[in-house]
Every structure is written in structure tokens, then in C-alpha cells.
Amino acid sequence: MKKILLLVIGLGLLAGCGKLENNKQFNTTEYGATMLKYPYERAGLPFRLNDLEPYMDTKTVDIHYNKHHKGYTDKLNAAIAGTDLEKKSLIEIFRNISQYPDAVLNNSGGFYNHELFWAQLSQDGAKKPTGKLAEEIDKTFESFETFQKVFESAAASRFGSGWAWLSVDFNGRLFVSSTPNQVNPLMDVAEEQGFPILCIDVWEHAYYLLYQNRRPEYIKNFWNIVNWDVVAENYENALKAL
Ligand code: MN3
């Protein structure tokens, strides 16, 4: 985890700040998407392939990370190579994604959404939010349990492929949403926009080998492998970015 963090911070210093479409500057070099830049590289898994058993099986993690996530990353680099997007930070690309070809949207989302996804998974981290994030979840959703129900419902009801998110909007408030395919809340095409801090992949490739069509069971078991320490860190970094 430390290694990933150092890599991310290092990239951040290189990339500097991103811009919102209204030209608002982000105040941080710590929130992932404000820092990443071409050529894109996966940060690596913060756990071994079999560490998420029995909730997420080894074969699924292997194929998902080494084939799907790698594929998005390679295709993103191919789509950007030789264009002026080489010089832009990932957040600048996301905030103007509607202007770029579908290959950029699909593969930049595919790259970044999986970066967030893997980084927040572990069997060893905090099982529940603590501190400021816990308070904010209680304030926004009444309780952690109610938040879980709202998030599960967003994930279960997404038709076809996509994601569910817990994010911080541009006014600093938490919200739950879901997006189709590889869209994420940082993109200017998302219905509800903000900084994602927790996500679940509900593409069939994320769960089909172990759960087949039982997406709700996959979603329930997801809570056993969320590392809330990382989510809390994402939350702090999102607030600093505003
Ligand atoms: Mn996936």
C-alpha cells in the first residue's frame, strides 16, 4: 500500500493540478485522478491474488486484473499516444470527456475505475468507517446500515454493465450513484458528478465465475473485503481537492 501511495504522490508532483470545466483549480496533488498522466500504468494489487477468498475468488481476481484491467490500460495508452491528451492529467480528460472519442472514454474509465476498485479491497483493513467519514455517513444516510442498503440497491439495479459509487460532490457532500459501462462520477457525462471514494464493479466479469447470475450475493459479500481505511483516505483527499 505504501508503495502505491508513494507512486501516486510522485506522479502527482509531476502532473500538478487539474481544472474543473469552470476553470476552478483543484487544491491537491493527492487525489488520484488529479495526478495521473500518460503513459498510464496500473499501480499493482495491494494484496495477493488469493487474499480475497472466499468472497472474491482467485481466478476472478487474476483474470479481472491481468486481462481486463490490463486491456483497458493498454488501449487507453494506444488511444492517447500521439495526441494532445498525452500532456493532460486524467482529471482534465475526465472533465472534458464528452469532447473525446469513445475509445478514450471507455478505456480511461476502465483504467481509473479499476485503480480505485483494487486499492480499496483487502481482508485486513477497517470493516467499518470511522472518524469524520463515519459521522458524515450517519449525517447523510442516517446510519451505516442505511447507507449500505442505498449503495447495494444502486449496484443491484444498474441494468447491464456498470458501477455503483460513494462520492463527494463539488460542495463536499456525500452521495451514492451508479453509472453505465465505464463512466465515473468525475466525467462531465455522468448524471451526478463528484469525487468517487468507494466503488463496486458490477460488470459480469467481476463476479460471474463465482456467483453466476447472483449479483446481489456478490454485492453483500463485497462488504467483507472493503478496506475502510483506504476509503477514509480517499475521502480526506477528495475534501482537500475542493
Ligand atoms: Mn471490471
mmCIF file of C-alpha atoms and ligand atoms in Angstrom:
data_model
loop_
_atom_site.group_PDB
_atom_site.id
_atom_site.type_symbol
_atom_site.label_atom_id
_atom_site.label_comp_id
_atom_site.label_asym_id
_atom_site.label_seq_id
_atom_site.Cartn_x
_atom_site.Cartn_y
_atom_site.Cartn_z
ATOM 1 C CA MET A 1 0.000 0.000 0.000
ATOM 2 C CA LYS A 2 2.804 2.393 0.945
ATOM 3 C CA LYS A 3 4.497 1.753 -2.386
ATOM 4 C CA ILE A 4 1.333 2.592 -4.318
ATOM 5 C CA LEU A 5 0.850 5.754 -2.290
ATOM 6 C CA LEU A 6 4.399 6.909 -2.964
ATOM 7 C CA LEU A 7 3.981 6.203 -6.666
ATOM 8 C CA VAL A 8 0.727 8.139 -6.741
ATOM 9 C CA ILE A 9 2.208 11.086 -4.849
ATOM 10 C CA GLY A 10 5.241 11.054 -7.149
ATOM 11 C CA LEU A 11 3.068 11.150 -10.235
ATOM 12 C CA GLY A 12 1.107 13.951 -8.627
ATOM 13 C CA LEU A 13 4.113 16.160 -8.238
ATOM 14 C CA LEU A 14 4.831 15.684 -11.918
ATOM 15 C CA ALA A 15 1.295 16.343 -13.075
ATOM 16 C CA GLY A 16 0.302 19.301 -10.887
ATOM 17 C CA CYS A 17 -3.296 20.426 -10.534
ATOM 18 C CA GLY A 18 -6.258 19.663 -12.754
ATOM 19 C CA LYS A 19 -9.015 22.024 -13.763
ATOM 20 C CA LEU A 20 -12.771 21.790 -13.498
ATOM 21 C CA GLU A 21 -14.641 22.846 -16.618
ATOM 22 C CA ASN A 22 -15.466 26.129 -14.865
ATOM 23 C CA ASN A 23 -11.716 26.632 -14.534
ATOM 24 C CA LYS A 24 -11.752 26.010 -10.803
ATOM 25 C CA GLN A 25 -8.347 24.727 -9.765
ATOM 26 C CA PHE A 26 -8.106 21.653 -7.600
ATOM 27 C CA ASN A 27 -6.101 22.306 -4.485
ATOM 28 C CA THR A 28 -4.463 18.960 -4.183
ATOM 29 C CA THR A 29 -1.886 16.724 -5.681
ATOM 30 C CA GLU A 30 -3.134 13.814 -3.585
ATOM 31 C CA TYR A 31 -6.431 12.755 -5.160
ATOM 32 C CA GLY A 32 -5.612 10.040 -7.708
ATOM 33 C CA ALA A 33 -7.149 11.417 -10.887
ATOM 34 C CA THR A 34 -5.612 14.856 -10.392
ATOM 35 C CA MET A 35 -2.179 13.296 -10.607
ATOM 36 C CA LEU A 36 -2.177 10.539 -13.171
ATOM 37 C CA LYS A 37 -0.876 11.165 -16.656
ATOM 38 C CA TYR A 38 0.143 9.358 -19.850
ATOM 39 C CA PRO A 39 1.671 6.785 -20.103
ATOM 40 C CA TYR A 40 -0.772 5.147 -17.692
ATOM 41 C CA GLU A 41 0.399 2.282 -15.517
ATOM 42 C CA ARG A 42 -1.547 0.110 -13.107
ATOM 43 C CA ALA A 43 -0.440 0.666 -9.521
ATOM 44 C CA GLY A 44 -0.438 -3.055 -8.676
ATOM 45 C CA LEU A 45 -2.671 -5.025 -6.323
ATOM 46 C CA PRO A 46 -2.306 -4.271 -2.593
ATOM 47 C CA PHE A 47 -2.997 -7.974 -1.849
ATOM 48 C CA ARG A 48 -2.166 -11.410 -3.230
ATOM 49 C CA LEU A 49 -4.446 -12.953 -5.863
ATOM 50 C CA ASN A 50 -5.991 -15.372 -3.339
ATOM 51 C CA ASP A 51 -6.308 -12.955 -0.399
ATOM 52 C CA LEU A 52 -9.945 -12.054 -1.059
ATOM 53 C CA GLU A 53 -11.190 -15.663 -0.895
ATOM 54 C CA PRO A 54 -13.895 -16.788 -0.327
ATOM 55 C CA TYR A 55 -15.684 -13.536 -1.198
ATOM 56 C CA MET A 56 -13.808 -12.919 -4.430
ATOM 57 C CA ASP A 57 -12.135 -15.962 -5.954
ATOM 58 C CA THR A 58 -8.528 -16.155 -7.100
ATOM 59 C CA LYS A 59 -9.340 -16.873 -10.738
ATOM 60 C CA THR A 60 -11.684 -13.904 -10.998
ATOM 61 C CA VAL A 61 -9.125 -11.547 -9.428
ATOM 62 C CA ASP A 62 -6.432 -12.890 -11.754
ATOM 63 C CA ILE A 63 -8.442 -12.530 -14.973
ATOM 64 C CA HIS A 64 -10.021 -9.250 -13.881
ATOM 65 C CA TYR A 65 -6.700 -7.602 -13.016
ATOM 66 C CA ASN A 66 -4.320 -9.221 -15.501
ATOM 67 C CA LYS A 67 -6.627 -9.346 -18.533
ATOM 68 C CA HIS A 68 -9.477 -6.837 -18.197
ATOM 69 C CA HIS A 69 -7.712 -4.059 -16.303
ATOM 70 C CA LYS A 70 -4.529 -4.522 -18.333
ATOM 71 C CA GLY A 71 -6.566 -4.397 -21.537
ATOM 72 C CA TYR A 72 -8.162 -1.058 -20.628
ATOM 73 C CA THR A 73 -4.770 0.359 -19.674
ATOM 74 C CA ASP A 74 -3.071 -0.724 -22.911
ATOM 75 C CA LYS A 75 -5.961 0.534 -25.029
ATOM 76 C CA LEU A 76 -6.035 3.859 -23.174
ATOM 77 C CA ASN A 77 -2.354 4.415 -23.890
ATOM 78 C CA ALA A 78 -2.897 3.445 -27.530
ATOM 79 C CA ALA A 79 -5.858 5.846 -27.849
ATOM 80 C CA ILE A 80 -3.866 8.746 -26.377
ATOM 81 C CA ALA A 81 -0.447 8.157 -27.961
ATOM 82 C CA GLY A 82 0.456 10.949 -30.355
ATOM 83 C CA THR A 83 -2.488 13.194 -29.377
ATOM 84 C CA ASP A 84 -2.538 16.341 -27.236
ATOM 85 C CA LEU A 85 -4.089 14.251 -24.444
ATOM 86 C CA GLU A 86 -0.595 12.965 -23.683
ATOM 87 C CA LYS A 87 0.017 16.228 -21.820
ATOM 88 C CA LYS A 88 -3.245 16.385 -19.859
ATOM 89 C CA SER A 89 -3.848 14.972 -16.395
ATOM 90 C CA LEU A 90 -6.507 12.292 -16.123
ATOM 91 C CA ILE A 91 -8.886 14.640 -14.318
ATOM 92 C CA GLU A 92 -8.692 17.175 -17.157
ATOM 93 C CA ILE A 93 -9.558 14.390 -19.587
ATOM 94 C CA PHE A 94 -12.493 13.259 -17.409
ATOM 95 C CA ARG A 95 -13.877 16.800 -17.020
ATOM 96 C CA ASN A 96 -13.979 17.169 -20.829
ATOM 97 C CA ILE A 97 -14.614 13.546 -21.762
ATOM 98 C CA SER A 98 -17.655 14.402 -23.895
ATOM 99 C CA GLN A 99 -15.286 16.004 -26.450
ATOM 100 C CA TYR A 100 -13.160 12.904 -26.978
ATOM 101 C CA PRO A 101 -13.629 9.640 -28.908
ATOM 102 C CA ASP A 102 -15.447 6.713 -27.287
ATOM 103 C CA ALA A 103 -12.177 4.781 -27.061
ATOM 104 C CA VAL A 104 -10.830 7.447 -24.687
ATOM 105 C CA LEU A 105 -13.979 7.441 -22.546
ATOM 106 C CA ASN A 106 -14.255 3.662 -22.295
ATOM 107 C CA ASN A 107 -10.593 2.985 -21.627
ATOM 108 C CA SER A 108 -9.826 5.956 -19.358
ATOM 109 C CA GLY A 109 -12.807 4.929 -17.227
ATOM 110 C CA GLY A 110 -11.777 1.290 -17.477
ATOM 111 C CA PHE A 111 -8.276 2.149 -16.336
ATOM 112 C CA TYR A 112 -9.152 4.510 -13.483
ATOM 113 C CA ASN A 113 -12.269 2.810 -12.115
ATOM 114 C CA HIS A 114 -10.271 -0.377 -11.598
ATOM 115 C CA GLU A 115 -7.426 1.565 -9.950
ATOM 116 C CA LEU A 116 -9.906 2.784 -7.338
ATOM 117 C CA PHE A 117 -11.550 -0.623 -7.069
ATOM 118 C CA TRP A 118 -8.418 -2.670 -6.293
ATOM 119 C CA ALA A 119 -6.867 -0.103 -3.953
ATOM 120 C CA GLN A 120 -9.861 -0.213 -1.560
ATOM 121 C CA LEU A 121 -10.011 -4.029 -1.272
ATOM 122 C CA SER A 122 -8.409 -6.080 1.485
ATOM 123 C CA GLN A 123 -9.422 -8.552 4.152
ATOM 124 C CA ASP A 124 -7.258 -6.759 6.699
ATOM 125 C CA GLY A 125 -8.476 -3.161 6.745
ATOM 126 C CA ALA A 126 -11.144 -1.483 8.893
ATOM 127 C CA LYS A 127 -14.509 -3.186 8.370
ATOM 128 C CA LYS A 128 -16.491 -0.024 9.042
ATOM 129 C CA PRO A 129 -15.863 3.668 8.517
ATOM 130 C CA THR A 130 -14.505 5.583 11.494
ATOM 131 C CA GLY A 131 -13.957 9.222 12.415
ATOM 132 C CA LYS A 132 -15.143 12.041 10.177
ATOM 133 C CA LEU A 133 -16.286 9.777 7.339
ATOM 134 C CA ALA A 134 -18.419 7.693 9.733
ATOM 135 C CA GLU A 135 -20.024 10.879 11.076
ATOM 136 C CA GLU A 136 -20.718 12.184 7.581
ATOM 137 C CA ILE A 137 -22.261 8.858 6.506
ATOM 138 C CA ASP A 138 -24.547 8.931 9.562
ATOM 139 C CA LYS A 139 -25.492 12.538 8.856
ATOM 140 C CA THR A 140 -26.234 11.907 5.165
ATOM 141 C CA PHE A 141 -27.831 8.450 5.281
ATOM 142 C CA GLU A 142 -28.967 8.233 8.963
ATOM 143 C CA SER A 143 -26.807 5.170 9.643
ATOM 144 C CA PHE A 144 -24.101 2.986 8.148
ATOM 145 C CA GLU A 145 -26.675 0.215 7.635
ATOM 146 C CA THR A 146 -28.986 2.534 5.688
ATOM 147 C CA PHE A 147 -26.056 3.715 3.587
ATOM 148 C CA GLN A 148 -25.226 0.066 2.798
ATOM 149 C CA LYS A 149 -28.802 -0.549 1.638
ATOM 150 C CA VAL A 150 -28.761 2.530 -0.624
ATOM 151 C CA PHE A 151 -25.402 1.511 -2.107
ATOM 152 C CA GLU A 152 -26.462 -2.133 -2.566
ATOM 153 C CA SER A 153 -29.633 -1.035 -4.295
ATOM 154 C CA ALA A 154 -27.720 1.269 -6.675
ATOM 155 C CA ALA A 155 -25.372 -1.613 -7.519
ATOM 156 C CA ALA A 156 -28.113 -4.236 -7.896
ATOM 157 C CA SER A 157 -30.422 -2.098 -10.034
ATOM 158 C CA ARG A 158 -27.808 -0.936 -12.558
ATOM 159 C CA PHE A 159 -29.054 -2.578 -15.761
ATOM 160 C CA GLY A 160 -26.305 -4.402 -17.672
ATOM 161 C CA SER A 161 -22.702 -3.370 -17.019
ATOM 162 C CA GLY A 162 -21.575 -0.532 -14.806
ATOM 163 C CA TRP A 163 -20.587 0.658 -11.358
ATOM 164 C CA ALA A 164 -22.031 1.955 -8.092
ATOM 165 C CA TRP A 165 -20.252 4.725 -6.178
ATOM 166 C CA LEU A 166 -20.000 6.629 -2.958
ATOM 167 C CA SER A 167 -18.696 10.074 -3.879
ATOM 168 C CA VAL A 168 -18.126 13.575 -2.554
ATOM 169 C CA ASP A 169 -19.898 16.210 -4.647
ATOM 170 C CA PHE A 170 -18.258 19.523 -5.533
ATOM 171 C CA ASN A 171 -19.818 21.065 -2.410
ATOM 172 C CA GLY A 172 -18.296 18.424 -0.138
ATOM 173 C CA ARG A 173 -21.439 16.344 0.426
ATOM 174 C CA LEU A 174 -21.628 12.556 0.137
ATOM 175 C CA PHE A 175 -23.879 10.879 -2.402
ATOM 176 C CA VAL A 176 -24.486 7.404 -3.859
ATOM 177 C CA SER A 177 -24.921 6.918 -7.592
ATOM 178 C CA SER A 178 -24.484 4.388 -10.343
ATOM 179 C CA THR A 179 -23.082 4.764 -13.851
ATOM 180 C CA PRO A 180 -23.275 2.663 -17.027
ATOM 181 C CA ASN A 181 -20.304 0.887 -18.588
ATOM 182 C CA GLN A 182 -17.031 2.682 -17.653
ATOM 183 C CA VAL A 183 -18.474 6.131 -16.920
ATOM 184 C CA ASN A 184 -17.443 7.504 -13.495
ATOM 185 C CA PRO A 185 -18.611 10.494 -11.420
ATOM 186 C CA LEU A 186 -15.576 12.586 -12.411
ATOM 187 C CA MET A 187 -16.683 12.631 -16.048
ATOM 188 C CA ASP A 188 -18.654 15.517 -17.491
ATOM 189 C CA VAL A 189 -21.121 12.989 -18.937
ATOM 190 C CA ALA A 190 -22.066 11.496 -15.533
ATOM 191 C CA GLU A 191 -25.574 12.336 -14.312
ATOM 192 C CA GLU A 192 -24.254 13.035 -10.799
ATOM 193 C CA GLN A 193 -20.715 14.356 -10.531
ATOM 194 C CA GLY A 194 -18.060 14.439 -7.830
ATOM 195 C CA PHE A 195 -15.023 12.632 -6.460
ATOM 196 C CA PRO A 196 -15.586 8.868 -6.058
ATOM 197 C CA ILE A 197 -14.234 7.394 -2.798
ATOM 198 C CA LEU A 198 -15.742 3.873 -2.862
ATOM 199 C CA CYS A 199 -16.870 1.785 -5.823
ATOM 200 C CA ILE A 200 -18.148 -1.611 -6.834
ATOM 201 C CA ASP A 201 -17.742 -3.102 -10.289
ATOM 202 C CA VAL A 202 -20.979 -4.810 -11.352
ATOM 203 C CA TRP A 203 -19.833 -5.949 -14.780
ATOM 204 C CA GLU A 204 -20.413 -9.713 -15.014
ATOM 205 C CA HIS A 205 -16.642 -10.240 -15.388
ATOM 206 C CA ALA A 206 -16.312 -9.066 -11.766
ATOM 207 C CA TYR A 207 -18.388 -11.887 -10.295
ATOM 208 C CA TYR A 208 -19.742 -14.400 -12.817
ATOM 209 C CA LEU A 209 -17.255 -17.262 -12.247
ATOM 210 C CA LEU A 210 -18.111 -17.457 -8.544
ATOM 211 C CA TYR A 211 -21.644 -16.079 -8.337
ATOM 212 C CA GLN A 212 -23.057 -16.640 -11.853
ATOM 213 C CA ASN A 213 -26.253 -14.548 -12.028
ATOM 214 C CA ARG A 214 -26.393 -13.887 -8.253
ATOM 215 C CA ARG A 215 -25.251 -10.268 -8.345
ATOM 216 C CA PRO A 216 -26.955 -9.379 -5.008
ATOM 217 C CA GLU A 217 -24.881 -12.055 -3.231
ATOM 218 C CA TYR A 218 -21.669 -10.666 -4.744
ATOM 219 C CA ILE A 219 -22.681 -7.192 -3.552
ATOM 220 C CA LYS A 220 -23.454 -8.412 0.000
ATOM 221 C CA ASN A 221 -20.098 -10.178 0.222
ATOM 222 C CA PHE A 222 -18.300 -7.072 -1.063
ATOM 223 C CA TRP A 223 -18.615 -5.552 2.457
ATOM 224 C CA ASN A 224 -16.290 -8.285 3.792
ATOM 225 C CA ILE A 225 -13.408 -7.059 1.634
ATOM 226 C CA VAL A 226 -13.771 -3.273 1.717
ATOM 227 C CA ASN A 227 -10.826 -1.611 3.467
ATOM 228 C CA TRP A 228 -12.432 1.455 5.057
ATOM 229 C CA ASP A 229 -9.016 2.880 5.940
ATOM 230 C CA VAL A 230 -8.448 3.465 2.217
ATOM 231 C CA VAL A 231 -11.947 4.871 1.712
ATOM 232 C CA ALA A 232 -11.330 7.318 4.577
ATOM 233 C CA GLU A 233 -8.076 8.378 2.912
ATOM 234 C CA ASN A 234 -9.902 8.883 -0.414
ATOM 235 C CA TYR A 235 -12.472 10.971 1.460
ATOM 236 C CA GLU A 236 -9.841 13.229 3.031
ATOM 237 C CA ASN A 237 -8.105 13.669 -0.332
ATOM 238 C CA ALA A 238 -11.394 14.477 -2.064
ATOM 239 C CA LEU A 239 -12.172 17.172 0.528
ATOM 240 C CA LYS A 240 -8.698 18.644 0.108
ATOM 241 C CA ALA A 241 -9.229 18.781 -3.658
ATOM 242 C CA LEU A 242 -12.256 21.092 -3.414
HETATM 243 MN MN MN3 B 1 -14.098 -4.722 -14.217
#
